[in-house]
CSV table of C-alpha atoms and ligand atoms in Angstrom, one decimal:
chain,number,residue,atom,x,y,z
A,1,UNK,CA,84.6,9.3,-11.8
A,2,UNK,CA,81.8,6.8,-12.7
A,3,UNK,CA,81.9,3.4,-11.2
A,4,UNK,CA,79.8,0.3,-12.0
A,5,UNK,CA,78.8,-0.1,-8.4
A,6,UNK,CA,78.1,3.6,-7.8
A,7,UNK,CA,74.7,4.6,-6.5
A,8,UNK,CA,72.4,6.4,-8.9
A,9,UNK,CA,70.7,9.3,-7.1
A,10,UNK,CA,67.5,10.6,-8.7
A,11,UNK,CA,65.4,13.7,-8.0
A,12,UNK,CA,61.7,14.2,-8.7
A,13,UNK,CA,60.6,17.8,-9.2
A,14,UNK,CA,57.2,19.3,-8.6
A,15,UNK,CA,55.1,18.7,-11.8
A,16,UNK,CA,51.6,19.5,-13.1
A,17,UNK,CA,48.8,16.9,-13.2
A,18,UNK,CA,49.8,13.8,-15.2
A,19,UNK,CA,48.1,13.0,-18.5
A,20,UNK,CA,48.4,10.3,-21.1
A,21,UNK,CA,48.2,6.6,-21.8
A,22,UNK,CA,50.8,4.0,-20.9
A,23,UNK,CA,51.4,0.2,-20.6
A,24,UNK,CA,53.4,-1.0,-17.6
A,25,UNK,CA,55.8,-4.0,-17.7
A,26,UNK,CA,54.6,-7.5,-17.1
A,27,UNK,CA,53.5,-8.9,-13.8
A,28,UNK,CA,56.5,-9.9,-11.7
A,29,UNK,CA,54.7,-12.7,-9.8
A,30,UNK,CA,53.3,-14.2,-12.9
A,31,UNK,CA,56.7,-13.9,-14.8
A,32,UNK,CA,58.6,-15.8,-12.2
A,33,UNK,CA,56.0,-18.6,-12.2
A,34,UNK,CA,55.8,-18.8,-16.0
A,35,UNK,CA,59.6,-19.4,-16.2
A,36,UNK,CA,59.6,-21.9,-13.3
A,37,UNK,CA,56.6,-24.0,-14.5
A,38,UNK,CA,57.9,-23.9,-18.0
A,39,UNK,CA,61.2,-25.4,-16.8
A,40,UNK,CA,59.2,-28.2,-15.0
A,41,UNK,CA,57.1,-29.1,-18.0
A,42,UNK,CA,57.7,-31.3,-21.0
A,43,UNK,CA,58.1,-29.4,-24.3
A,44,UNK,CA,58.6,-25.7,-25.2
A,45,UNK,CA,56.6,-23.0,-23.3
A,46,UNK,CA,56.4,-19.6,-24.9
A,47,UNK,CA,55.9,-16.4,-22.8
A,48,UNK,CA,54.7,-13.1,-24.2
A,49,UNK,CA,55.0,-9.9,-22.1
A,50,UNK,CA,57.5,-11.4,-19.6
A,51,UNK,CA,58.8,-8.8,-17.1
A,52,UNK,CA,62.4,-8.2,-18.2
A,53,UNK,CA,63.4,-6.8,-14.8
A,54,UNK,CA,66.4,-7.9,-12.9
A,55,UNK,CA,64.4,-10.1,-10.5
A,56,UNK,CA,62.9,-12.2,-13.2
A,57,UNK,CA,66.2,-12.3,-15.2
A,58,UNK,CA,67.8,-13.7,-12.0
A,59,UNK,CA,65.2,-16.5,-12.0
A,60,UNK,CA,65.9,-17.2,-15.7
A,61,UNK,CA,69.6,-17.4,-14.9
A,62,UNK,CA,69.0,-19.8,-12.1
A,63,UNK,CA,66.8,-22.1,-14.2
A,64,UNK,CA,69.5,-22.2,-16.9
A,65,UNK,CA,71.9,-23.3,-14.2
A,66,UNK,CA,69.4,-26.0,-13.3
A,67,UNK,CA,69.5,-27.3,-16.9
A,68,UNK,CA,66.4,-25.7,-18.5
A,69,UNK,CA,66.6,-23.9,-21.8
A,70,UNK,CA,65.6,-20.3,-21.4
A,71,UNK,CA,65.9,-18.0,-24.4
A,72,UNK,CA,64.5,-14.7,-25.7
A,73,UNK,CA,63.6,-14.2,-29.3
A,74,UNK,CA,64.3,-10.8,-30.9
A,75,UNK,CA,60.6,-10.0,-30.9
A,76,UNK,CA,60.5,-10.4,-27.1
A,77,UNK,CA,59.0,-13.9,-27.0
A,78,UNK,CA,60.6,-16.1,-24.3
A,79,UNK,CA,61.0,-19.8,-24.9
A,80,UNK,CA,61.5,-22.3,-22.1
A,81,UNK,CA,62.5,-25.9,-22.8
A,82,UNK,CA,61.5,-27.8,-19.8
A,83,UNK,CA,62.9,-31.0,-18.3
A,84,UNK,CA,59.7,-32.2,-16.6
A,85,UNK,CA,58.6,-32.5,-13.0
A,86,UNK,CA,61.7,-33.7,-11.0
A,87,UNK,CA,63.9,-33.4,-14.0
A,88,UNK,CA,66.2,-30.5,-13.2
A,89,UNK,CA,70.0,-31.0,-12.8
A,90,UNK,CA,72.3,-30.2,-10.0
A,91,UNK,CA,73.6,-26.6,-10.6
A,92,UNK,CA,77.4,-26.3,-11.1
A,93,UNK,CA,77.3,-22.7,-9.8
A,94,UNK,CA,75.8,-20.8,-6.9
A,95,UNK,CA,72.3,-19.6,-7.7
A,96,UNK,CA,72.4,-15.8,-7.3
A,97,UNK,CA,68.9,-14.4,-7.1
A,98,UNK,CA,70.0,-10.8,-6.6
A,99,UNK,CA,67.2,-8.8,-5.0
A,100,UNK,CA,64.5,-11.4,-5.8
A,101,UNK,CA,62.7,-12.8,-2.7
A,102,UNK,CA,60.1,-14.5,-4.9
A,103,UNK,CA,62.6,-16.1,-7.2
A,104,UNK,CA,64.7,-17.3,-4.2
A,105,UNK,CA,61.8,-18.8,-2.2
A,106,UNK,CA,60.0,-20.4,-5.1
A,107,UNK,CA,63.2,-22.0,-6.4
A,108,UNK,CA,64.0,-23.3,-2.9
A,109,UNK,CA,60.7,-25.1,-3.1
A,110,UNK,CA,61.5,-26.5,-6.5
A,111,UNK,CA,65.0,-27.9,-5.6
A,112,UNK,CA,63.8,-29.2,-2.2
A,113,UNK,CA,62.3,-32.2,-4.0
A,114,UNK,CA,65.2,-32.9,-6.3
A,115,UNK,CA,67.9,-35.3,-5.2
A,116,UNK,CA,70.8,-32.8,-5.3
A,117,UNK,CA,72.5,-29.9,-3.5
A,118,UNK,CA,72.0,-26.2,-4.5
A,119,UNK,CA,73.6,-23.1,-3.1
A,120,UNK,CA,71.6,-19.8,-3.0
A,121,UNK,CA,72.8,-16.3,-2.5
A,122,UNK,CA,71.6,-12.8,-3.2
A,123,UNK,CA,72.3,-9.1,-2.7
A,124,UNK,CA,72.7,-7.5,0.8
A,125,UNK,CA,68.9,-6.9,1.0
A,126,UNK,CA,67.9,-10.5,0.1
A,127,UNK,CA,70.6,-11.9,2.5
A,128,UNK,CA,68.9,-10.0,5.4
A,129,UNK,CA,65.5,-11.6,4.7
A,130,UNK,CA,64.1,-14.5,6.7
A,131,UNK,CA,64.2,-17.9,5.0
A,132,UNK,CA,63.0,-20.0,7.9
A,133,UNK,CA,59.5,-19.6,6.7
A,134,UNK,CA,60.3,-21.8,3.6
A,135,UNK,CA,62.9,-24.0,5.2
A,136,UNK,CA,60.5,-25.1,7.9
A,137,UNK,CA,57.8,-26.7,5.6
A,138,UNK,CA,60.4,-27.9,3.1
A,139,UNK,CA,62.3,-29.8,5.8
A,140,UNK,CA,59.0,-31.6,6.6
A,141,UNK,CA,59.0,-32.7,3.0
A,142,UNK,CA,62.4,-34.1,3.5
A,143,UNK,CA,64.9,-31.4,2.3
A,144,UNK,CA,67.6,-30.0,4.6
A,145,UNK,CA,68.8,-26.4,4.9
A,146,UNK,CA,72.2,-25.2,6.0
A,147,UNK,CA,71.9,-21.4,6.4
A,148,UNK,CA,73.9,-18.5,7.7
A,149,UNK,CA,72.6,-17.5,11.2
A,150,UNK,CA,70.4,-20.6,10.9
A,151,UNK,CA,67.9,-18.9,8.6
A,152,UNK,CA,69.5,-16.5,6.1
A,153,UNK,CA,71.2,-16.6,2.8
A,154,UNK,CA,73.7,-17.6,1.6
A,155,UNK,CA,72.3,-21.1,2.2
A,156,UNK,CA,72.5,-24.6,0.9
A,157,UNK,CA,69.4,-26.7,0.1
A,158,UNK,CA,70.1,-30.5,0.3
A,159,UNK,CA,67.1,-31.8,-1.7
A,160,UNK,CA,65.5,-35.1,-1.3
A,161,UNK,CA,64.8,-37.7,-4.0
A,162,UNK,CA,62.0,-39.2,-1.9
A,163,UNK,CA,59.8,-36.1,-1.0
A,164,UNK,CA,56.8,-36.6,1.3
A,165,UNK,CA,53.4,-35.0,0.6
A,166,UNK,CA,52.5,-32.8,3.5
A,167,UNK,CA,49.5,-30.7,4.7
A,168,UNK,CA,50.8,-27.4,5.9
A,169,UNK,CA,49.1,-24.5,7.6
A,170,UNK,CA,50.8,-21.1,6.8
A,171,UNK,CA,51.8,-19.3,10.0
A,172,UNK,CA,52.1,-16.0,8.0
A,173,UNK,CA,49.9,-15.0,5.0
A,174,UNK,CA,52.5,-15.5,2.3
A,175,UNK,CA,52.0,-16.5,-1.4
A,176,UNK,CA,55.7,-17.2,-1.6
A,177,UNK,CA,55.6,-19.8,1.2
A,178,UNK,CA,52.4,-21.3,-0.2
A,179,UNK,CA,54.0,-21.5,-3.7
A,180,UNK,CA,57.3,-23.0,-2.4
A,181,UNK,CA,55.3,-25.9,-0.7
A,182,UNK,CA,53.2,-26.5,-3.8
A,183,UNK,CA,56.2,-26.5,-6.1
A,184,UNK,CA,58.0,-29.0,-3.8
A,185,UNK,CA,54.9,-31.1,-3.7
A,186,UNK,CA,54.9,-31.4,-7.5
A,187,UNK,CA,57.5,-34.1,-7.2
A,188,UNK,CA,56.0,-35.9,-4.2
A,189,UNK,CA,53.6,-38.8,-4.5
A,190,UNK,CA,50.0,-38.2,-3.3
A,191,UNK,CA,48.4,-34.9,-2.3
A,192,UNK,CA,50.2,-31.8,-0.9
A,193,UNK,CA,47.9,-29.3,0.8
A,194,UNK,CA,48.5,-25.7,2.0
A,195,UNK,CA,46.0,-24.1,4.4
A,196,UNK,CA,46.0,-20.4,4.3
A,197,UNK,CA,44.2,-18.5,7.0
A,198,UNK,CA,43.8,-15.5,4.7
A,199,UNK,CA,43.7,-15.9,0.9
A,200,UNK,CA,46.9,-14.7,-0.8
A,201,UNK,CA,47.6,-14.2,-4.5
A,202,UNK,CA,46.7,-17.4,-6.4
A,203,UNK,CA,48.9,-17.2,-9.5
A,204,UNK,CA,50.7,-20.5,-8.7
A,205,UNK,CA,47.4,-22.4,-8.4
A,206,UNK,CA,46.0,-20.9,-11.6
A,207,UNK,CA,49.1,-21.5,-13.6
A,208,UNK,CA,49.6,-25.1,-12.3
A,209,UNK,CA,46.1,-25.8,-13.7
A,210,UNK,CA,47.1,-24.1,-17.0
A,211,UNK,CA,50.0,-26.5,-17.3
A,212,UNK,CA,47.7,-29.5,-16.6
A,213,UNK,CA,48.1,-30.2,-12.9
A,214,UNK,CA,45.1,-31.1,-10.8
A,215,UNK,CA,44.6,-28.5,-8.1
A,216,UNK,CA,41.6,-28.2,-5.8
A,217,UNK,CA,40.7,-25.1,-3.8
A,218,UNK,CA,38.3,-25.3,-0.9
A,219,UNK,CA,36.9,-22.3,1.1
A,220,UNK,CA,37.2,-23.1,4.8
A,221,UNK,CA,34.4,-22.4,7.3
A,222,UNK,CA,36.7,-20.4,9.5
A,223,UNK,CA,37.8,-18.2,6.5
A,224,UNK,CA,40.8,-18.7,4.3
A,225,UNK,CA,41.2,-21.7,2.1
A,226,UNK,CA,42.9,-25.0,1.5
A,227,UNK,CA,44.8,-25.6,-1.7
A,228,UNK,CA,45.5,-29.2,-2.7
A,229,UNK,CA,47.8,-30.4,-5.4
A,230,UNK,CA,47.9,-34.0,-6.8
A,231,UNK,CA,51.6,-34.8,-7.0
A,232,UNK,CA,53.7,-36.0,-9.8
A,233,UNK,CA,51.6,-34.7,-12.7
A,234,UNK,CA,52.9,-34.5,-16.2
A,235,UNK,CA,53.1,-30.7,-16.8
A,236,UNK,CA,52.6,-29.9,-20.5
A,237,UNK,CA,54.3,-26.9,-22.1
A,238,UNK,CA,51.9,-24.1,-23.0
A,239,UNK,CA,51.6,-20.5,-24.1
A,240,UNK,CA,51.5,-17.7,-21.5
A,241,UNK,CA,50.6,-14.0,-22.0
A,242,UNK,CA,51.7,-12.0,-18.9
A,243,UNK,CA,49.4,-9.0,-18.1
A,244,UNK,CA,50.7,-5.7,-16.9
A,245,UNK,CA,51.7,-5.6,-13.2
A,246,UNK,CA,49.1,-4.0,-11.0
A,247,UNK,CA,51.8,-3.3,-8.4
A,248,UNK,CA,53.7,-1.3,-11.1
A,249,UNK,CA,50.5,0.4,-12.3
A,250,UNK,CA,50.0,1.5,-8.7
A,251,UNK,CA,52.6,4.3,-9.0
A,252,UNK,CA,51.0,6.1,-11.9
A,253,UNK,CA,47.5,5.5,-10.5
A,254,UNK,CA,48.4,7.2,-7.2
A,255,UNK,CA,50.3,10.0,-8.9
A,256,UNK,CA,47.2,10.7,-11.0
A,257,UNK,CA,44.6,10.2,-8.2
A,258,UNK,CA,46.2,12.8,-5.9
A,259,UNK,CA,46.2,15.7,-8.4
A,260,UNK,CA,43.0,17.4,-9.6
A,261,UNK,CA,43.1,17.7,-13.3
A,262,UNK,CA,45.1,14.5,-13.9
A,263,UNK,CA,43.9,11.8,-16.2
A,264,UNK,CA,45.9,8.7,-16.9
A,265,UNK,CA,45.0,5.5,-18.7
A,266,UNK,CA,47.0,2.4,-17.8
A,267,UNK,CA,46.4,-0.3,-20.4
A,268,UNK,CA,46.3,-4.1,-19.9
A,269,UNK,CA,46.7,-4.3,-16.2
A,270,UNK,CA,46.1,-7.5,-14.3
A,271,UNK,CA,43.1,-7.2,-12.0
A,272,UNK,CA,43.1,-10.5,-10.2
A,273,UNK,CA,41.0,-9.7,-7.1
A,274,UNK,CA,43.8,-11.0,-4.8
A,275,UNK,CA,46.0,-8.1,-6.2
A,276,UNK,CA,43.7,-5.1,-6.4
A,277,UNK,CA,43.4,-4.0,-2.7
A,278,UNK,CA,45.1,-0.7,-3.5
A,279,UNK,CA,42.6,0.3,-6.1
A,280,UNK,CA,39.7,-0.6,-3.8
A,281,UNK,CA,41.3,1.5,-1.1
A,282,UNK,CA,41.9,4.5,-3.4
A,283,UNK,CA,38.2,4.3,-4.4
A,284,UNK,CA,37.2,4.3,-0.8
A,285,UNK,CA,39.4,7.4,-0.3
A,286,UNK,CA,37.3,9.1,-3.1
A,287,UNK,CA,39.5,8.4,-6.2
A,288,UNK,CA,37.9,8.1,-9.6
A,289,UNK,CA,39.1,4.8,-11.1
A,290,UNK,CA,37.3,3.1,-14.0
A,291,UNK,CA,38.1,-0.5,-15.1
A,292,UNK,CA,37.5,-0.2,-18.8
A,293,UNK,CA,37.6,-3.0,-21.4
A,294,UNK,CA,37.6,-5.9,-18.9
A,295,UNK,CA,38.7,-9.1,-20.4
A,296,UNK,CA,40.4,-12.4,-19.7
A,297,UNK,CA,44.1,-12.9,-20.7
A,298,UNK,CA,45.1,-16.6,-20.4
A,299,UNK,CA,43.2,-17.2,-17.2
A,300,UNK,CA,43.9,-13.9,-15.5
A,301,UNK,CA,41.4,-10.9,-15.6
A,302,UNK,CA,42.8,-7.7,-17.1
A,303,UNK,CA,41.4,-4.2,-17.8
A,304,UNK,CA,42.5,-0.7,-18.8
A,305,UNK,CA,42.6,1.5,-15.7
A,306,UNK,CA,41.4,5.1,-16.1
A,307,UNK,CA,42.4,7.3,-13.1
A,308,UNK,CA,41.2,10.9,-12.7
A,309,UNK,CA,42.7,13.1,-10.1
A,310,UNK,CA,40.7,14.7,-7.3
A,311,UNK,CA,40.6,15.3,-3.5
A,312,UNK,CA,41.1,12.2,-1.4
A,313,UNK,CA,40.0,11.5,2.2
A,314,UNK,CA,41.9,9.5,4.8
A,315,UNK,CA,40.5,6.1,5.8
A,316,UNK,CA,41.3,3.2,8.1
A,317,UNK,CA,42.4,0.4,5.7
A,318,UNK,CA,40.9,-2.9,6.8
A,319,UNK,CA,43.8,-5.1,8.0
A,320,UNK,CA,42.3,-8.1,6.3
A,321,UNK,CA,42.9,-6.4,3.0
A,322,UNK,CA,46.7,-6.5,3.5
A,323,UNK,CA,47.5,-9.6,1.4
A,324,UNK,CA,45.8,-8.1,-1.7
A,325,UNK,CA,47.9,-4.9,-1.5
A,326,UNK,CA,50.9,-6.0,0.5
A,327,UNK,CA,53.4,-4.4,-1.9
A,328,UNK,CA,51.3,-1.2,-2.3
A,329,UNK,CA,51.4,0.3,1.2
A,330,UNK,CA,54.5,2.5,0.4
A,331,UNK,CA,52.7,4.2,-2.5
A,332,UNK,CA,49.4,4.3,-0.5
A,333,UNK,CA,51.4,6.4,2.0
A,334,UNK,CA,51.8,9.0,-0.8
A,335,UNK,CA,48.1,9.1,-1.4
A,336,UNK,CA,47.5,9.3,2.4
A,337,UNK,CA,50.0,12.2,2.6
A,338,UNK,CA,47.9,14.3,0.2
A,339,UNK,CA,44.5,13.2,1.5
A,340,UNK,CA,42.3,15.2,3.9
A,341,UNK,CA,42.4,13.6,7.4
A,342,UNK,CA,44.1,10.5,8.8
A,343,UNK,CA,44.9,7.2,7.1
A,344,UNK,CA,45.5,4.3,9.4
A,345,UNK,CA,47.3,1.2,8.1
A,346,UNK,CA,47.5,-1.7,10.6
A,347,UNK,CA,48.2,-5.4,10.5
A,348,UNK,CA,51.1,-4.9,8.1
A,349,UNK,CA,54.0,-6.1,10.2
A,350,UNK,CA,55.1,-8.3,7.2
A,351,UNK,CA,56.3,-5.0,5.6
A,352,UNK,CA,59.2,-5.0,8.0
A,353,UNK,CA,60.7,-8.1,6.3
A,354,UNK,CA,60.3,-7.0,2.6
A,355,UNK,CA,63.2,-5.7,0.5
A,356,UNK,CA,63.6,-3.3,3.4
A,357,UNK,CA,61.8,-2.5,6.6
A,358,UNK,CA,59.1,-0.6,4.7
A,359,UNK,CA,57.3,0.7,7.8
A,360,UNK,CA,60.5,2.3,9.0
A,361,UNK,CA,61.6,3.5,5.6
A,362,UNK,CA,58.3,5.2,4.9
A,363,UNK,CA,58.0,6.7,8.3
A,364,UNK,CA,61.5,8.2,8.1
A,365,UNK,CA,61.0,9.5,4.5
A,366,UNK,CA,57.6,11.0,5.0
A,367,UNK,CA,58.6,12.8,8.2
A,368,UNK,CA,61.7,14.2,6.4
A,369,UNK,CA,59.4,15.5,3.6
A,370,UNK,CA,57.3,17.4,6.2
A,371,UNK,CA,54.4,14.9,6.6
A,372,UNK,CA,53.0,14.1,10.0
A,373,UNK,CA,53.4,10.3,10.5
A,374,UNK,CA,53.3,7.9,13.4
A,375,UNK,CA,55.2,4.6,13.2
A,376,UNK,CA,53.5,1.6,15.0
A,377,UNK,CA,55.0,-1.9,15.4
A,378,UNK,CA,52.4,-3.2,12.9
A,379,UNK,CA,51.7,-0.2,10.7
A,380,UNK,CA,51.6,3.5,10.1
A,381,UNK,CA,49.3,6.4,10.7
A,382,UNK,CA,49.6,9.3,8.2
A,383,UNK,CA,48.0,12.7,8.8
A,384,UNK,CA,47.3,14.1,5.3
A,385,UNK,CA,47.8,17.7,4.1
A,386,UNK,CA,44.3,18.0,2.6
A,387,UNK,CA,45.8,18.5,-0.9
A,388,UNK,CA,48.4,21.1,0.1
A,389,UNK,CA,51.9,20.4,-1.2
A,390,UNK,CA,54.1,18.8,1.4
A,391,UNK,CA,57.4,20.6,1.9
A,392,UNK,CA,59.7,18.0,0.2
A,393,UNK,CA,63.2,19.3,-0.3
A,394,UNK,CA,64.7,16.1,1.2
A,395,UNK,CA,66.7,13.1,0.0
A,396,UNK,CA,65.5,9.8,1.3
A,397,UNK,CA,67.3,6.5,1.9
A,398,UNK,CA,65.9,3.7,-0.2
A,399,UNK,CA,67.6,0.8,1.6
A,400,UNK,CA,67.9,-1.2,-1.7
A,401,UNK,CA,64.1,-1.2,-2.1
A,402,UNK,CA,62.6,-0.5,-5.5
A,403,UNK,CA,59.1,0.3,-4.1
A,404,UNK,CA,60.5,2.8,-1.6
A,405,UNK,CA,62.4,4.5,-4.4
A,406,UNK,CA,59.4,4.8,-6.7
A,407,UNK,CA,57.0,5.8,-4.0
A,408,UNK,CA,59.1,8.8,-3.0
A,409,UNK,CA,59.6,9.9,-6.6
A,410,UNK,CA,55.8,10.0,-6.8
A,411,UNK,CA,55.7,12.2,-3.7
A,412,UNK,CA,58.1,14.6,-5.3
A,413,UNK,CA,55.6,15.4,-8.1
A,414,UNK,CA,53.2,16.8,-5.6
A,415,UNK,CA,55.6,18.4,-3.2
A,416,UNK,CA,56.6,22.1,-2.9
A,417,UNK,CA,60.3,21.3,-3.4
A,418,UNK,CA,62.0,18.4,-5.1
A,419,UNK,CA,62.2,15.0,-3.4
A,420,UNK,CA,65.4,13.0,-4.0
A,421,UNK,CA,66.3,9.4,-3.5
A,422,UNK,CA,69.8,8.1,-2.7
A,423,UNK,CA,69.8,5.3,-5.3
A,424,UNK,CA,67.5,4.5,-8.2
A,425,UNK,CA,69.2,1.3,-9.4
A,426,UNK,CA,66.8,-1.1,-7.7
A,427,UNK,CA,63.9,0.3,-9.8
A,428,UNK,CA,65.1,-2.0,-12.6
A,429,UNK,CA,64.3,-5.1,-10.4
A,430,UNK,CA,60.6,-4.7,-11.1
A,431,UNK,CA,60.0,-1.7,-13.4
A,432,UNK,CA,62.5,-1.2,-16.1
A,433,UNK,CA,61.8,2.1,-17.9
A,434,UNK,CA,60.0,3.6,-14.9
A,435,UNK,CA,61.6,7.1,-15.2
A,436,UNK,CA,60.9,7.4,-19.0
A,437,UNK,CA,57.3,6.2,-18.6
A,438,UNK,CA,56.5,8.5,-15.8
A,439,UNK,CA,58.2,11.5,-17.5
A,440,UNK,CA,56.1,10.7,-20.6
A,441,UNK,CA,53.0,11.3,-18.5
A,442,UNK,CA,54.4,14.7,-17.3
A,443,UNK,CA,56.6,13.8,-14.3
A,444,UNK,CA,60.0,15.5,-13.9
A,445,UNK,CA,62.4,12.9,-12.7
A,446,UNK,CA,66.1,13.2,-13.4
A,447,UNK,CA,69.5,12.1,-12.4
A,448,UNK,CA,70.8,14.0,-9.4
A,449,UNK,CA,74.4,14.7,-8.4
A,450,UNK,CA,75.9,12.1,-6.1
B,501,S3P,C1,54.8,-12.5,-4.0
B,501,S3P,C2,54.3,-12.5,-2.7
B,501,S3P,C3,54.4,-11.5,-1.7
B,501,S3P,C4,54.8,-10.1,-2.4
B,501,S3P,C5,56.0,-10.3,-3.3
B,501,S3P,C6,55.5,-11.3,-4.5
B,501,S3P,C7,54.7,-13.6,-4.9
B,501,S3P,O1,55.4,-11.8,-0.8
B,501,S3P,O2,55.2,-9.2,-1.4
B,501,S3P,O3,56.4,-9.1,-3.9
B,501,S3P,O4,54.9,-13.5,-6.1
B,501,S3P,O5,54.3,-14.7,-4.4
B,501,S3P,P1,55.0,-12.7,0.5
B,501,S3P,O6,54.7,-14.1,0.1
B,501,S3P,O7,56.3,-12.7,1.4
B,501,S3P,O8,53.8,-12.0,1.2
């Protein structure tokens, strides 16, 4: 009997080399930010190409509960009627962010500098994730947090009507924490600064400028940078075009790169240098990736990616590259599994607090598929097959993690026997239409019996 809450197992069968041209859905990071800054500006912001995945829809719902107008036209244009900086209303309901860590943490920053109380919850995965990293700086600004186990959701944010501007040094490289502090600083008088020891994705800074805020970015002598926002700007509604998500393009890119004879064109992909670490890594492993038709789309660089399959070699991924490919390590493991030699991924302990413990989930799933893998506290070592098909024939546990699900479906394409996943529902959080898009390129992914 079918049930609304039932898991949705999928299986990926061995397939030939992928071929064709596709467009992947809009960038998740940029989509969350477009909705949030639209809600904090005066006037009507329009967004084209918004990611209509569950994570972004959860942020849209939360912003409606906070009083902003968020609507979708039939042609797919989203319209946001903002209330201005500091103009949101106390929500009458609990804000349920589902699986969306970015939505939750960025919105905690927003409400921290509003004089009202908000309650946040999410799914089982999000309620396991650490929130102290945002609570700590936001309490310095003047908000208070009341959280389960001191740090986890469900939690309440008691916002302040008199936020203080702060200078904050990030203890972990996290664009979410940087963004939460800057968004809280919007409603504080004076300058709010975030010092990041390693540069992380800069979509918040870029988009704040696009909406009219004054943001300075200084490179620091010791590496990293300092981002300073002048508080209490008037943000003006604008038009935003969201590029395709490089983190979604990553799946088709890896599936093509590992198979001689494959050729895939992925159109309109964001290539912000703080997001493209995976493509640089694949190129170092020997993959043929061209960035065709480079152009600017509303302040973000985009290109059409052309990926041709071949033989890859294992490498040691430089740990300092981690922030620019933080979400791509699971799918990089698939490239590493097919490469010749050993791929070493270190300095990625942050992966343990993503939608799942991604180091543990990848190590378990790769081993079960017949790939030699070593799990380290801060990373993974994968011994590649040199192009030979890994055994496969297993079903892996996705732990409510969309990127674990999609990565193992890519492994199945190149395995000797099908690779199954226990639940494909989370794929819709970031990549609605994933199965159809991949099958259109020649993949063989289908529903599996429970
Ligand atoms: C994101 C930042 C990263 C990334 C996440 C999206 C963002 O998280 O993993 O998928 O949009 O700011 P961290 O800030 O935790 O590194």
